JSON list of C-alpha atoms in Angstrom, two decimals:
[
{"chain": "A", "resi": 1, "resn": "UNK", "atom": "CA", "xyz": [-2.11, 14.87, 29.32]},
{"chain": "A", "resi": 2, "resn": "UNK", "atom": "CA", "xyz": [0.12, 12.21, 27.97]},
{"chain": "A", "resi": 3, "resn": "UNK", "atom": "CA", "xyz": [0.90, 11.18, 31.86]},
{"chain": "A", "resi": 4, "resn": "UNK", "atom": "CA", "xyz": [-2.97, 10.79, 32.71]},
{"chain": "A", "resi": 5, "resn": "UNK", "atom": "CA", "xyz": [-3.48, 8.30, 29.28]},
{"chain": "A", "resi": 6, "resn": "UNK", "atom": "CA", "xyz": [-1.11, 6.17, 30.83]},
{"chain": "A", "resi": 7, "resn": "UNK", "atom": "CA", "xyz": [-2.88, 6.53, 33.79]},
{"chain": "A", "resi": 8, "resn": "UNK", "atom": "CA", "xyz": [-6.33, 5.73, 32.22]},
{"chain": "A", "resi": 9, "resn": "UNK", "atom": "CA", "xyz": [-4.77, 2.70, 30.64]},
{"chain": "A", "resi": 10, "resn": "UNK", "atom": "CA", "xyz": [-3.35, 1.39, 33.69]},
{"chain": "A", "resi": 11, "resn": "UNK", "atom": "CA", "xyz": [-6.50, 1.42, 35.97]},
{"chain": "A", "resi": 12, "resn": "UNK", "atom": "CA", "xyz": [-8.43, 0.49, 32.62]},
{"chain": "A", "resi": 13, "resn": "UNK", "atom": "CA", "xyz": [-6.35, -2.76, 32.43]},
{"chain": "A", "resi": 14, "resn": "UNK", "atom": "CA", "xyz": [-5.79, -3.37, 36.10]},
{"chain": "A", "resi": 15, "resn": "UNK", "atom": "CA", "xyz": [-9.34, -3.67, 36.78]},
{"chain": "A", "resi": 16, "resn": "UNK", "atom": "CA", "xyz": [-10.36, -5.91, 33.66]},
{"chain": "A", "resi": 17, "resn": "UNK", "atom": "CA", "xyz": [-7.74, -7.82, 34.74]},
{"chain": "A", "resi": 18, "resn": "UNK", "atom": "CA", "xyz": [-9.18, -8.13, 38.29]},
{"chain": "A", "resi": 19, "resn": "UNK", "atom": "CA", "xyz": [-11.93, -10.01, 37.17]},
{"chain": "A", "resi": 20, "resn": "UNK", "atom": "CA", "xyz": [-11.41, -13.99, 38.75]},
{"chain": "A", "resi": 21, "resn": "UNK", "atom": "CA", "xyz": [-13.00, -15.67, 35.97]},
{"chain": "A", "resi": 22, "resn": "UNK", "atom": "CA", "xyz": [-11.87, -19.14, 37.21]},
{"chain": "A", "resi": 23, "resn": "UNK", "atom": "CA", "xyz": [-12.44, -18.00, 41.02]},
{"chain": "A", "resi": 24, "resn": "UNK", "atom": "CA", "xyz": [-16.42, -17.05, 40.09]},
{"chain": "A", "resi": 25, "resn": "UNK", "atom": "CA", "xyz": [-16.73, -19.69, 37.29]},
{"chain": "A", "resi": 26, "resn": "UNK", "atom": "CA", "xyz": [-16.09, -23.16, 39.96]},
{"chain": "A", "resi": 27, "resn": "UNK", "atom": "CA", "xyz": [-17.82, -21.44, 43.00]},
{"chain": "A", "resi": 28, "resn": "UNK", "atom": "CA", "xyz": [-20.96, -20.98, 40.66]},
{"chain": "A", "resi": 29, "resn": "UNK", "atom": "CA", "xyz": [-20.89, -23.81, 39.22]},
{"chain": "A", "resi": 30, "resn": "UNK", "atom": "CA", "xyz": [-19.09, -26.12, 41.40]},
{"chain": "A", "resi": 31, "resn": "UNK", "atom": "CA", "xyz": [-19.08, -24.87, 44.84]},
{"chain": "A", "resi": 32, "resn": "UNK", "atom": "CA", "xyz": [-15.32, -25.09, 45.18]},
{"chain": "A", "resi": 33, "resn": "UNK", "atom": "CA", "xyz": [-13.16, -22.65, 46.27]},
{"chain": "A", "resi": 34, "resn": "UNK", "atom": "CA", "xyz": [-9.99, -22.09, 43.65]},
{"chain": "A", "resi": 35, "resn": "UNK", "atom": "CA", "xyz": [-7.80, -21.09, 45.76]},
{"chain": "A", "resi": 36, "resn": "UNK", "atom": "CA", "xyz": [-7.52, -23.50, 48.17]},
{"chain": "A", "resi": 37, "resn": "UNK", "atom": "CA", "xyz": [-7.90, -27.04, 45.53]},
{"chain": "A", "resi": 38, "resn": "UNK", "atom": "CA", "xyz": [-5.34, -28.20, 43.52]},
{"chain": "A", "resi": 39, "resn": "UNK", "atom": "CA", "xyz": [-2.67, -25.32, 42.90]},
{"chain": "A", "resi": 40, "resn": "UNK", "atom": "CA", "xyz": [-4.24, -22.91, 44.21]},
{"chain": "A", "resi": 41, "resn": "UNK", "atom": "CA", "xyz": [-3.78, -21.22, 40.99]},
{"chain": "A", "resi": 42, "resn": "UNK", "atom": "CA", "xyz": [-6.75, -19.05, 39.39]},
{"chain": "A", "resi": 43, "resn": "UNK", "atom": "CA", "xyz": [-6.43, -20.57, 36.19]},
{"chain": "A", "resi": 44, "resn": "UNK", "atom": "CA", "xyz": [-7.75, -22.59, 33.09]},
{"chain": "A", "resi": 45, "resn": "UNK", "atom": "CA", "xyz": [-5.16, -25.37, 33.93]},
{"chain": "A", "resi": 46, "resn": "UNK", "atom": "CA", "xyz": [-6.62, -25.50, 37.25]},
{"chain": "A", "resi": 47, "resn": "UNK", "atom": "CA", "xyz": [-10.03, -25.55, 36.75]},
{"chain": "A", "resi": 48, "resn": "UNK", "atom": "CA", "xyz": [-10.12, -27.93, 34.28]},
{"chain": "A", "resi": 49, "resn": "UNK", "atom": "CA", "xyz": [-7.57, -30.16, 36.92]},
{"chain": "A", "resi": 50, "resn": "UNK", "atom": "CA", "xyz": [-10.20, -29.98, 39.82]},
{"chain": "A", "resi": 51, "resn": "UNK", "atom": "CA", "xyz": [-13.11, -30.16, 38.08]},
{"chain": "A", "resi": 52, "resn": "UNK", "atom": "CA", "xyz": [-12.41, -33.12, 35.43]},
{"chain": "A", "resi": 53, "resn": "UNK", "atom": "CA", "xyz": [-14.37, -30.51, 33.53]},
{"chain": "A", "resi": 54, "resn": "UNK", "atom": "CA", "xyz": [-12.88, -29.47, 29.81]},
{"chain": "A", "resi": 55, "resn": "UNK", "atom": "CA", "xyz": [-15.63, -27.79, 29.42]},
{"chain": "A", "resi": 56, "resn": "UNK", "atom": "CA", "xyz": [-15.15, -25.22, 32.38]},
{"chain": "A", "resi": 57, "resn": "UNK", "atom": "CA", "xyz": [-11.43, -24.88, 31.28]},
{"chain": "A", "resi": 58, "resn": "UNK", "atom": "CA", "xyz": [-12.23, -24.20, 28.42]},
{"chain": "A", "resi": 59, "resn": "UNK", "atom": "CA", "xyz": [-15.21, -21.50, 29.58]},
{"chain": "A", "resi": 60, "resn": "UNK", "atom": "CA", "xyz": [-12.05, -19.88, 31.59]},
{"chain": "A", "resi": 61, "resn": "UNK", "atom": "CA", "xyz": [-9.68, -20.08, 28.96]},
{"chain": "A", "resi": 62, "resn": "UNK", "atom": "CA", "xyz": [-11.88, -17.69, 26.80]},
{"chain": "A", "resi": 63, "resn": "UNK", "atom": "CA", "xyz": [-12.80, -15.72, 29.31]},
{"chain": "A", "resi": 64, "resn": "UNK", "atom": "CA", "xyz": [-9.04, -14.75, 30.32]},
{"chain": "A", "resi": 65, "resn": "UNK", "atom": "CA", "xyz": [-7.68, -14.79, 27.35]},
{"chain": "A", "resi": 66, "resn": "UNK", "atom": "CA", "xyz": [-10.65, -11.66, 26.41]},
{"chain": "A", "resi": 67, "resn": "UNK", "atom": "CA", "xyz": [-9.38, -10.07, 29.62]},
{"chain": "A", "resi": 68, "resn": "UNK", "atom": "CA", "xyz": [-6.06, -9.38, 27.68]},
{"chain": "A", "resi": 69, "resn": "UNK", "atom": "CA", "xyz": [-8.44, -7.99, 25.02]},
{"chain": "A", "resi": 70, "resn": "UNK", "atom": "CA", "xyz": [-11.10, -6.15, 25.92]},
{"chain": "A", "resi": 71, "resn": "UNK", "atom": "CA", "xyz": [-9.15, -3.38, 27.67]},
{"chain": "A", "resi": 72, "resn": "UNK", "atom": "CA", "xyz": [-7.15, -2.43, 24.30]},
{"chain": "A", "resi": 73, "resn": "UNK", "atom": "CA", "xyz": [-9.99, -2.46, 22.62]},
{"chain": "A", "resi": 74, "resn": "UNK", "atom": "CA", "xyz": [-11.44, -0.32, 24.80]},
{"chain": "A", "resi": 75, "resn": "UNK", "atom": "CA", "xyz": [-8.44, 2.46, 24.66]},
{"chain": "A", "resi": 76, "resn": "UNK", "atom": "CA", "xyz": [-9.32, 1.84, 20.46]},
{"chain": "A", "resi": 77, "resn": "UNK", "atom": "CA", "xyz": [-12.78, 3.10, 20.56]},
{"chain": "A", "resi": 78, "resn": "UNK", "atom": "CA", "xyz": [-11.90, 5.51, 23.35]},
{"chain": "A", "resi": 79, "resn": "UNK", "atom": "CA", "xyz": [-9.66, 6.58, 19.78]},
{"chain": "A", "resi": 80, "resn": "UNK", "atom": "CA", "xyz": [-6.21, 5.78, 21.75]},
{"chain": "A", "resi": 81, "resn": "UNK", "atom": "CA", "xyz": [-3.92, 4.43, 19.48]},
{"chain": "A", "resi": 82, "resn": "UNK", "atom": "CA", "xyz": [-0.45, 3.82, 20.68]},
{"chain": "A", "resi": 83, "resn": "UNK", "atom": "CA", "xyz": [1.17, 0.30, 21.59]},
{"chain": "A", "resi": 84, "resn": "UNK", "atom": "CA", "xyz": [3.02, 2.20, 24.64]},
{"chain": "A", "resi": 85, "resn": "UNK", "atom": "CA", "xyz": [-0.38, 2.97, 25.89]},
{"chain": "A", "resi": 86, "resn": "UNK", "atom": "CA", "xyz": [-1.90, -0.63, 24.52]},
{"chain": "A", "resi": 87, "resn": "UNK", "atom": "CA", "xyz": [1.56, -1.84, 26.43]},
{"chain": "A", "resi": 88, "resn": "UNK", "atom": "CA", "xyz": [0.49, -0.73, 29.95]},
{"chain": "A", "resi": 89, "resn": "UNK", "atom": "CA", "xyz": [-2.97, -1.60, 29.93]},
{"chain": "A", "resi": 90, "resn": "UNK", "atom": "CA", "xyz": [-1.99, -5.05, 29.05]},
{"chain": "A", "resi": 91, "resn": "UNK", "atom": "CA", "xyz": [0.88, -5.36, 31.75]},
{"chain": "A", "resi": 92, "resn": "UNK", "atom": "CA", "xyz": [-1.43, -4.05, 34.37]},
{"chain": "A", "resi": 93, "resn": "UNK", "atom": "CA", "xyz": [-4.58, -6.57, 33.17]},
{"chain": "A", "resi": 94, "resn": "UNK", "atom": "CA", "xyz": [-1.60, -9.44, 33.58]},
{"chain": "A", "resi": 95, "resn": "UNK", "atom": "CA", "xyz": [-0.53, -8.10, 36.37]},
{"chain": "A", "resi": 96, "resn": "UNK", "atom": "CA", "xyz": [-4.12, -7.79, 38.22]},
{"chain": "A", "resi": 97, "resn": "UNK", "atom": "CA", "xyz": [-4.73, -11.26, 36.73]},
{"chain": "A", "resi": 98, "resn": "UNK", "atom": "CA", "xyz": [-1.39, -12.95, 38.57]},
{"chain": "A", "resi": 99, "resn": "UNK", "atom": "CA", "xyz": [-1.87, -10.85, 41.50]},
{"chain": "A", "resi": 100, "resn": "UNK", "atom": "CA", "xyz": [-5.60, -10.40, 41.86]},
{"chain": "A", "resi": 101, "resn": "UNK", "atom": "CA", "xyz": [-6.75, -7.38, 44.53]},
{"chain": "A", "resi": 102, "resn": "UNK", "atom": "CA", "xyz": [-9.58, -9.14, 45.37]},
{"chain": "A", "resi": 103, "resn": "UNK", "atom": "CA", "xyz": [-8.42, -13.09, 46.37]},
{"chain": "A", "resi": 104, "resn": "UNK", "atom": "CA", "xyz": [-5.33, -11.60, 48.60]},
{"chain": "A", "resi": 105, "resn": "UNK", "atom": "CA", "xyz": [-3.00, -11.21, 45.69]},
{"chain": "A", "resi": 106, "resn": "UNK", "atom": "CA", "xyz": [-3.93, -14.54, 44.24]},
{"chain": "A", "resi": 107, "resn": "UNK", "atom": "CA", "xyz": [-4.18, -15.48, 41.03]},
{"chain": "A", "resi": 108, "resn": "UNK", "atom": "CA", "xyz": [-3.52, -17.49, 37.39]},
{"chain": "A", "resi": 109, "resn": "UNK", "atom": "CA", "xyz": [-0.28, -17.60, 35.95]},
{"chain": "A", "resi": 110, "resn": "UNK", "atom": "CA", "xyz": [-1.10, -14.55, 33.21]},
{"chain": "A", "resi": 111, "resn": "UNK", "atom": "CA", "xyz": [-0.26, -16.54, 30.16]},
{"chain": "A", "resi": 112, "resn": "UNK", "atom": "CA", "xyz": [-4.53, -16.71, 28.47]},
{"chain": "A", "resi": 113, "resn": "UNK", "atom": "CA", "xyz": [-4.58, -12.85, 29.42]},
{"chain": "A", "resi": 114, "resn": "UNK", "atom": "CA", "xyz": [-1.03, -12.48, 27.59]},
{"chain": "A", "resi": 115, "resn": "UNK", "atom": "CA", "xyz": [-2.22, -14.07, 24.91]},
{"chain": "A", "resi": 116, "resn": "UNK", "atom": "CA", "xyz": [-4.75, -12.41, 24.39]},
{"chain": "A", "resi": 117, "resn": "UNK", "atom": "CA", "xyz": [-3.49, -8.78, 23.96]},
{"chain": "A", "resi": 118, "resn": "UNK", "atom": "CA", "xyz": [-0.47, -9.87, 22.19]},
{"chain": "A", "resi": 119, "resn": "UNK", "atom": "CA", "xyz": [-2.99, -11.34, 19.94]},
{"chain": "A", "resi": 120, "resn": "UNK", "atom": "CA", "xyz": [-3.83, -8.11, 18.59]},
{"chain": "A", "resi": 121, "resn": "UNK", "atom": "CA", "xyz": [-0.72, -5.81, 19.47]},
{"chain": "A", "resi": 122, "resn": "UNK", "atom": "CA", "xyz": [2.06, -8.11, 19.32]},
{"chain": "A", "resi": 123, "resn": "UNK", "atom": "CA", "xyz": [0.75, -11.33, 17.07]},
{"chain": "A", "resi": 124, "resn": "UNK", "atom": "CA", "xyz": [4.35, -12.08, 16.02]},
{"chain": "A", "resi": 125, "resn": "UNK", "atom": "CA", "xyz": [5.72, -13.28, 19.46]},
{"chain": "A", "resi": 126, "resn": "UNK", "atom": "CA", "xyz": [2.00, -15.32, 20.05]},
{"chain": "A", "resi": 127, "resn": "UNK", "atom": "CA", "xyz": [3.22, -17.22, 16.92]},
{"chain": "A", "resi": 128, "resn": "UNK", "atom": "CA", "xyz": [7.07, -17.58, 18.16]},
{"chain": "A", "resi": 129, "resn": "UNK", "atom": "CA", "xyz": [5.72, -18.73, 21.59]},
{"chain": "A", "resi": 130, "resn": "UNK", "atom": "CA", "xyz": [3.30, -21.27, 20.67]},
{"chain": "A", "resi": 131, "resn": "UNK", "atom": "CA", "xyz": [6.29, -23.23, 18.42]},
{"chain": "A", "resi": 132, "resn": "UNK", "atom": "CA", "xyz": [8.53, -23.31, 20.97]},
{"chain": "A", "resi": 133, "resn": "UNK", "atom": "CA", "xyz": [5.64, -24.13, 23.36]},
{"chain": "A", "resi": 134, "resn": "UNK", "atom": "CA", "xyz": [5.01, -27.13, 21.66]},
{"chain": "A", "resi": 135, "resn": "UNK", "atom": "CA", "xyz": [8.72, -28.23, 20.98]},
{"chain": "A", "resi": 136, "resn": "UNK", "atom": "CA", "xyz": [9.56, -28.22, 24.39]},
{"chain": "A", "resi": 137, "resn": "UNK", "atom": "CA", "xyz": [6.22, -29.43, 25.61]},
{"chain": "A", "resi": 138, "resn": "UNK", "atom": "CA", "xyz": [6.56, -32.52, 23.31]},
{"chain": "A", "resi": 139, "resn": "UNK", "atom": "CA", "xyz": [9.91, -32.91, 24.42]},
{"chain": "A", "resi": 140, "resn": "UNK", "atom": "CA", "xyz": [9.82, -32.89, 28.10]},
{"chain": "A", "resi": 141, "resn": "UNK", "atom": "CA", "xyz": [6.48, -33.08, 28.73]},
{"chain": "A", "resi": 142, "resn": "UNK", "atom": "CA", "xyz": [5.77, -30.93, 31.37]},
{"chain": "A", "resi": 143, "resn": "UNK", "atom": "CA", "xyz": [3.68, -27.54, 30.99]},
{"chain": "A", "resi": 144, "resn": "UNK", "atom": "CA", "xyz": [5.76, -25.34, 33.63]},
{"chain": "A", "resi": 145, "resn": "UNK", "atom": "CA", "xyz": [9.41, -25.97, 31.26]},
{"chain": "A", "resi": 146, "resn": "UNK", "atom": "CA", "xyz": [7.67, -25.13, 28.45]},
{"chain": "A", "resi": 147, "resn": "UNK", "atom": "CA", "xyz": [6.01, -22.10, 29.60]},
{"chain": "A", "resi": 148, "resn": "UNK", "atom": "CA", "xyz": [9.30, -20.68, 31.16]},
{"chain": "A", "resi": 149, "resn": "UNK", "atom": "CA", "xyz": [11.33, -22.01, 28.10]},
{"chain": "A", "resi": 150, "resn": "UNK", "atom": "CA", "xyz": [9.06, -20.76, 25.21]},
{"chain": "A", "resi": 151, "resn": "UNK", "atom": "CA", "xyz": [9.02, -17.29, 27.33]},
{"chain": "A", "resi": 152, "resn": "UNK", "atom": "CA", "xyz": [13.21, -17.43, 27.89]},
{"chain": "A", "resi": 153, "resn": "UNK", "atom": "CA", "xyz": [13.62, -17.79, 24.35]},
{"chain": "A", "resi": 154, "resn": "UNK", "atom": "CA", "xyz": [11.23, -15.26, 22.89]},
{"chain": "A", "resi": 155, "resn": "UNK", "atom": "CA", "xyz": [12.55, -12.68, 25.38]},
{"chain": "A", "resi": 156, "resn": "UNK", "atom": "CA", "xyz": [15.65, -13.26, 23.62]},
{"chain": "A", "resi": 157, "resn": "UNK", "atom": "CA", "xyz": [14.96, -13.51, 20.06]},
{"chain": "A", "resi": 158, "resn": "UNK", "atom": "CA", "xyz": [12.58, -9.93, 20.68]},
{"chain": "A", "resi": 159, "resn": "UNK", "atom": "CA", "xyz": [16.18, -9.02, 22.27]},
{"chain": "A", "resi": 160, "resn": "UNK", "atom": "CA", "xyz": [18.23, -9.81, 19.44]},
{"chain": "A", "resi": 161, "resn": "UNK", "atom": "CA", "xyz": [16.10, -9.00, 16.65]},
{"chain": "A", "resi": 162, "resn": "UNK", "atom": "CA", "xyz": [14.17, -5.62, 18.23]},
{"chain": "A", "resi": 163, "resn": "UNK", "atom": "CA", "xyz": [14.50, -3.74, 14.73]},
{"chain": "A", "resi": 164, "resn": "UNK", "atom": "CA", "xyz": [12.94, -6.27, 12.52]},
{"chain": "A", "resi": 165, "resn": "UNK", "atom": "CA", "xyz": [10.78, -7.18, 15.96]},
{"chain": "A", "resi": 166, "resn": "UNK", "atom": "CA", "xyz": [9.45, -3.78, 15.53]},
{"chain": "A", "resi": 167, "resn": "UNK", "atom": "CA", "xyz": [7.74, -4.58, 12.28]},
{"chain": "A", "resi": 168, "resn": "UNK", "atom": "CA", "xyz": [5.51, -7.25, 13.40]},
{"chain": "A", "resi": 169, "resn": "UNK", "atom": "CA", "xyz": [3.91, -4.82, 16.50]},
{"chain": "A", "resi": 170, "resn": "UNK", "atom": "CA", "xyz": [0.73, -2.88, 16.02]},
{"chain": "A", "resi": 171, "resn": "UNK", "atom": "CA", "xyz": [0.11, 0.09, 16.13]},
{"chain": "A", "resi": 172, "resn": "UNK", "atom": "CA", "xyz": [4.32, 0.55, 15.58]},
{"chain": "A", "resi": 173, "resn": "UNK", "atom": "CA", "xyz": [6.17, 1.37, 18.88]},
{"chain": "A", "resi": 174, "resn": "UNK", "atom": "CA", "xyz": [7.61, 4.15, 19.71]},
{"chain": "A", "resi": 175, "resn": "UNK", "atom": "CA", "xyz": [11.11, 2.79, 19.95]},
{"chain": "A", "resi": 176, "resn": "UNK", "atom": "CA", "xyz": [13.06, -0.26, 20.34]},
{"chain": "A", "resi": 177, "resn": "UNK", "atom": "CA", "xyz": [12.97, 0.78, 24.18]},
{"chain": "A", "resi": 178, "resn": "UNK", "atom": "CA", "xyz": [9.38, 0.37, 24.54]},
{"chain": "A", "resi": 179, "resn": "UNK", "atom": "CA", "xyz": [8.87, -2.71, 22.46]},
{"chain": "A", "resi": 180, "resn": "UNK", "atom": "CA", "xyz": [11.83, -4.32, 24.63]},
{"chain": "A", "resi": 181, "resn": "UNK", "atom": "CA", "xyz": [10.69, -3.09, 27.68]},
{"chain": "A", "resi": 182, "resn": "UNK", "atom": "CA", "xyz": [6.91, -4.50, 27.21]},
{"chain": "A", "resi": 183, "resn": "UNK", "atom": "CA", "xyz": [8.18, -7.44, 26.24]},
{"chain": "A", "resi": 184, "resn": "UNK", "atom": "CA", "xyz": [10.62, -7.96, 29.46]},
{"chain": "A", "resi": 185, "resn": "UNK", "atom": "CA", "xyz": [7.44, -6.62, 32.01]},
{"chain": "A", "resi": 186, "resn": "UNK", "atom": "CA", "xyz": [5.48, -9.37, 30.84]},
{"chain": "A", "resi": 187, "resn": "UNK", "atom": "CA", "xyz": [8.35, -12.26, 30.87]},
{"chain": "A", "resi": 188, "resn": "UNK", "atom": "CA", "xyz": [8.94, -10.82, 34.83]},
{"chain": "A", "resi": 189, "resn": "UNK", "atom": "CA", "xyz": [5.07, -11.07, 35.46]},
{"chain": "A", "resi": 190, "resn": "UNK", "atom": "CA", "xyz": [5.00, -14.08, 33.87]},
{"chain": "A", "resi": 191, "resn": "UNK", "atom": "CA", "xyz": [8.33, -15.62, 35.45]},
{"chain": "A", "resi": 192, "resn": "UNK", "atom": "CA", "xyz": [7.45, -14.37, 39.21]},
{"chain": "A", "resi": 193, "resn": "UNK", "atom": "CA", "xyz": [4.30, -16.75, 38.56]},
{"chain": "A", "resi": 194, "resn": "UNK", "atom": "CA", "xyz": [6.43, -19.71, 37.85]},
{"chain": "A", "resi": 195, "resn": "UNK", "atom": "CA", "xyz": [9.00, -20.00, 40.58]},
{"chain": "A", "resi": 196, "resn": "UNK", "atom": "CA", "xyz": [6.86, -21.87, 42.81]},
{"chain": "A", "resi": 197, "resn": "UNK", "atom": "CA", "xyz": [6.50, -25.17, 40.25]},
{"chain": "A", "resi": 198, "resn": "UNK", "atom": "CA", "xyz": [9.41, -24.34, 39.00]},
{"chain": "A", "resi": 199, "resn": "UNK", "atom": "CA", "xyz": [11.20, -25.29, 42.45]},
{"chain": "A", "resi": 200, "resn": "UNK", "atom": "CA", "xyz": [8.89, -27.82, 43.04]},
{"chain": "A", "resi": 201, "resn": "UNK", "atom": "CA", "xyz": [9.78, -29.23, 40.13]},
{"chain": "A", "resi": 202, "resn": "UNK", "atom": "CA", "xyz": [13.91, -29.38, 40.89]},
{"chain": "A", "resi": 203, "resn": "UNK", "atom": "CA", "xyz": [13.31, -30.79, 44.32]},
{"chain": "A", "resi": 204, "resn": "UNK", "atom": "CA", "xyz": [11.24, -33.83, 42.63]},
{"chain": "A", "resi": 205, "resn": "UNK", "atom": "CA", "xyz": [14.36, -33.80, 40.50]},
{"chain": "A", "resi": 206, "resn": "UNK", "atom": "CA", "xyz": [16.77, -34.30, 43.40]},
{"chain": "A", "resi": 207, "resn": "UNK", "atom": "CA", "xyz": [14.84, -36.52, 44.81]},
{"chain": "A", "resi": 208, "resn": "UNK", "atom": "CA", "xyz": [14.81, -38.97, 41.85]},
{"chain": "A", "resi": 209, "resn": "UNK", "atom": "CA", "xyz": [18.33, -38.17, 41.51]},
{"chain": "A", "resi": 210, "resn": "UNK", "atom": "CA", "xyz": [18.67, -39.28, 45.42]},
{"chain": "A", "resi": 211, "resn": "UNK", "atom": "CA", "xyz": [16.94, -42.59, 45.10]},
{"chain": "A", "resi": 212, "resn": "UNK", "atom": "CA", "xyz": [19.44, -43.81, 41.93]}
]
């Protein structure tokens, strides 16, 4: 029984998740193809990049940040109420968000969708992330360190503090295992959907390093 919950919450997830909010948004509105302008990435950053539009990023932002939502919600009224469960159905919405089934594995970078479900199961890191967001996007001023920075150092603090961590996660989890390993899923998710401008990022690096 327990086994086919998880189940349940996975597909229930993956397939909110699925939904290309930013893919459907810009070729309705726009005619452009997401995939193939600017990043290529399935996004609210995007959209709002290639369309000059705040107004469709921000249309996209909601919309994928209720993704992360909507499908523990769903397992609430469905009178499922367990974060492990509310855990899985999250990682696989992120997941199908980052790695979309229908654009050939394409996708956004997971974080509006993250946000969203840690909203309501896991408010504590939301709160955590967004300061150290902010510090290190004021400080270097560049989106892609302080996404991978913020998410480094919340990993770590959830890793170093998993008992008192544990008191700010709703419903409570099961065990320190759980709440650590839902928390390092969705830094890996996260991570595998930054290595691209991450890289891109040391090369321009080097290269200003080679020209002084």
């Amino acid at each position: 029984m327990m086994e086919m919950i998880y189940l349940v919450s996975l597909l229930l997830g993956y397939t909110i998740g699925s939904f290309p909010t930013a893919y459907i948004v810009l070729k309705r509105f726009k005619s452009i193809d997401i995939t193939t302008a600017g990043t290529g990435n399935v996004g609210a950053m995007n959209s709002y990049e290639v369309t000059n539009s705040k107004g469709i990023g921000i249309i996209v932002f909601i919309f994928d940040f209720l993704k992360g939502i909507v499908p523990i919600l769903l397992l609430s009224i469905l009178g499922i109420k367990s974060f492990s469960f509310y855990a899985v159905s999250l990682l696989g919405c992120i997941y199908a968000h980052c790695y979309n089934p229908w654009l050939k594995l394409k996708g956004g970078r997971g974080l509006a969708s993250a946000a969203g479900g840690t909203a309501i199961i896991f408010p504590f890191v939301l709160v955590i992330w967004g300061i150290c967001w902010l510090i290190f996007y004021l400080f270097k001023k560049d989106i892609t360190i302080a996404n991978v920075a913020a998410s480094s150092i919340v990993l770590l603090i959830i890793a170093l503090s998993l008992k008192t961590a544990m008191n700010y996660a709703y419903p409570k989890p099961e065990s320190e295992a759980v709440l650590f390993l839902f928390s390092l899923g969705l830094f890996i998710v996260i991570l595998s959907k930054h290595t691209e401008p991450i890289q891109t990022l040391f090369n321009d690096m080097k290269a200003r390093g080679g020209k002084n």
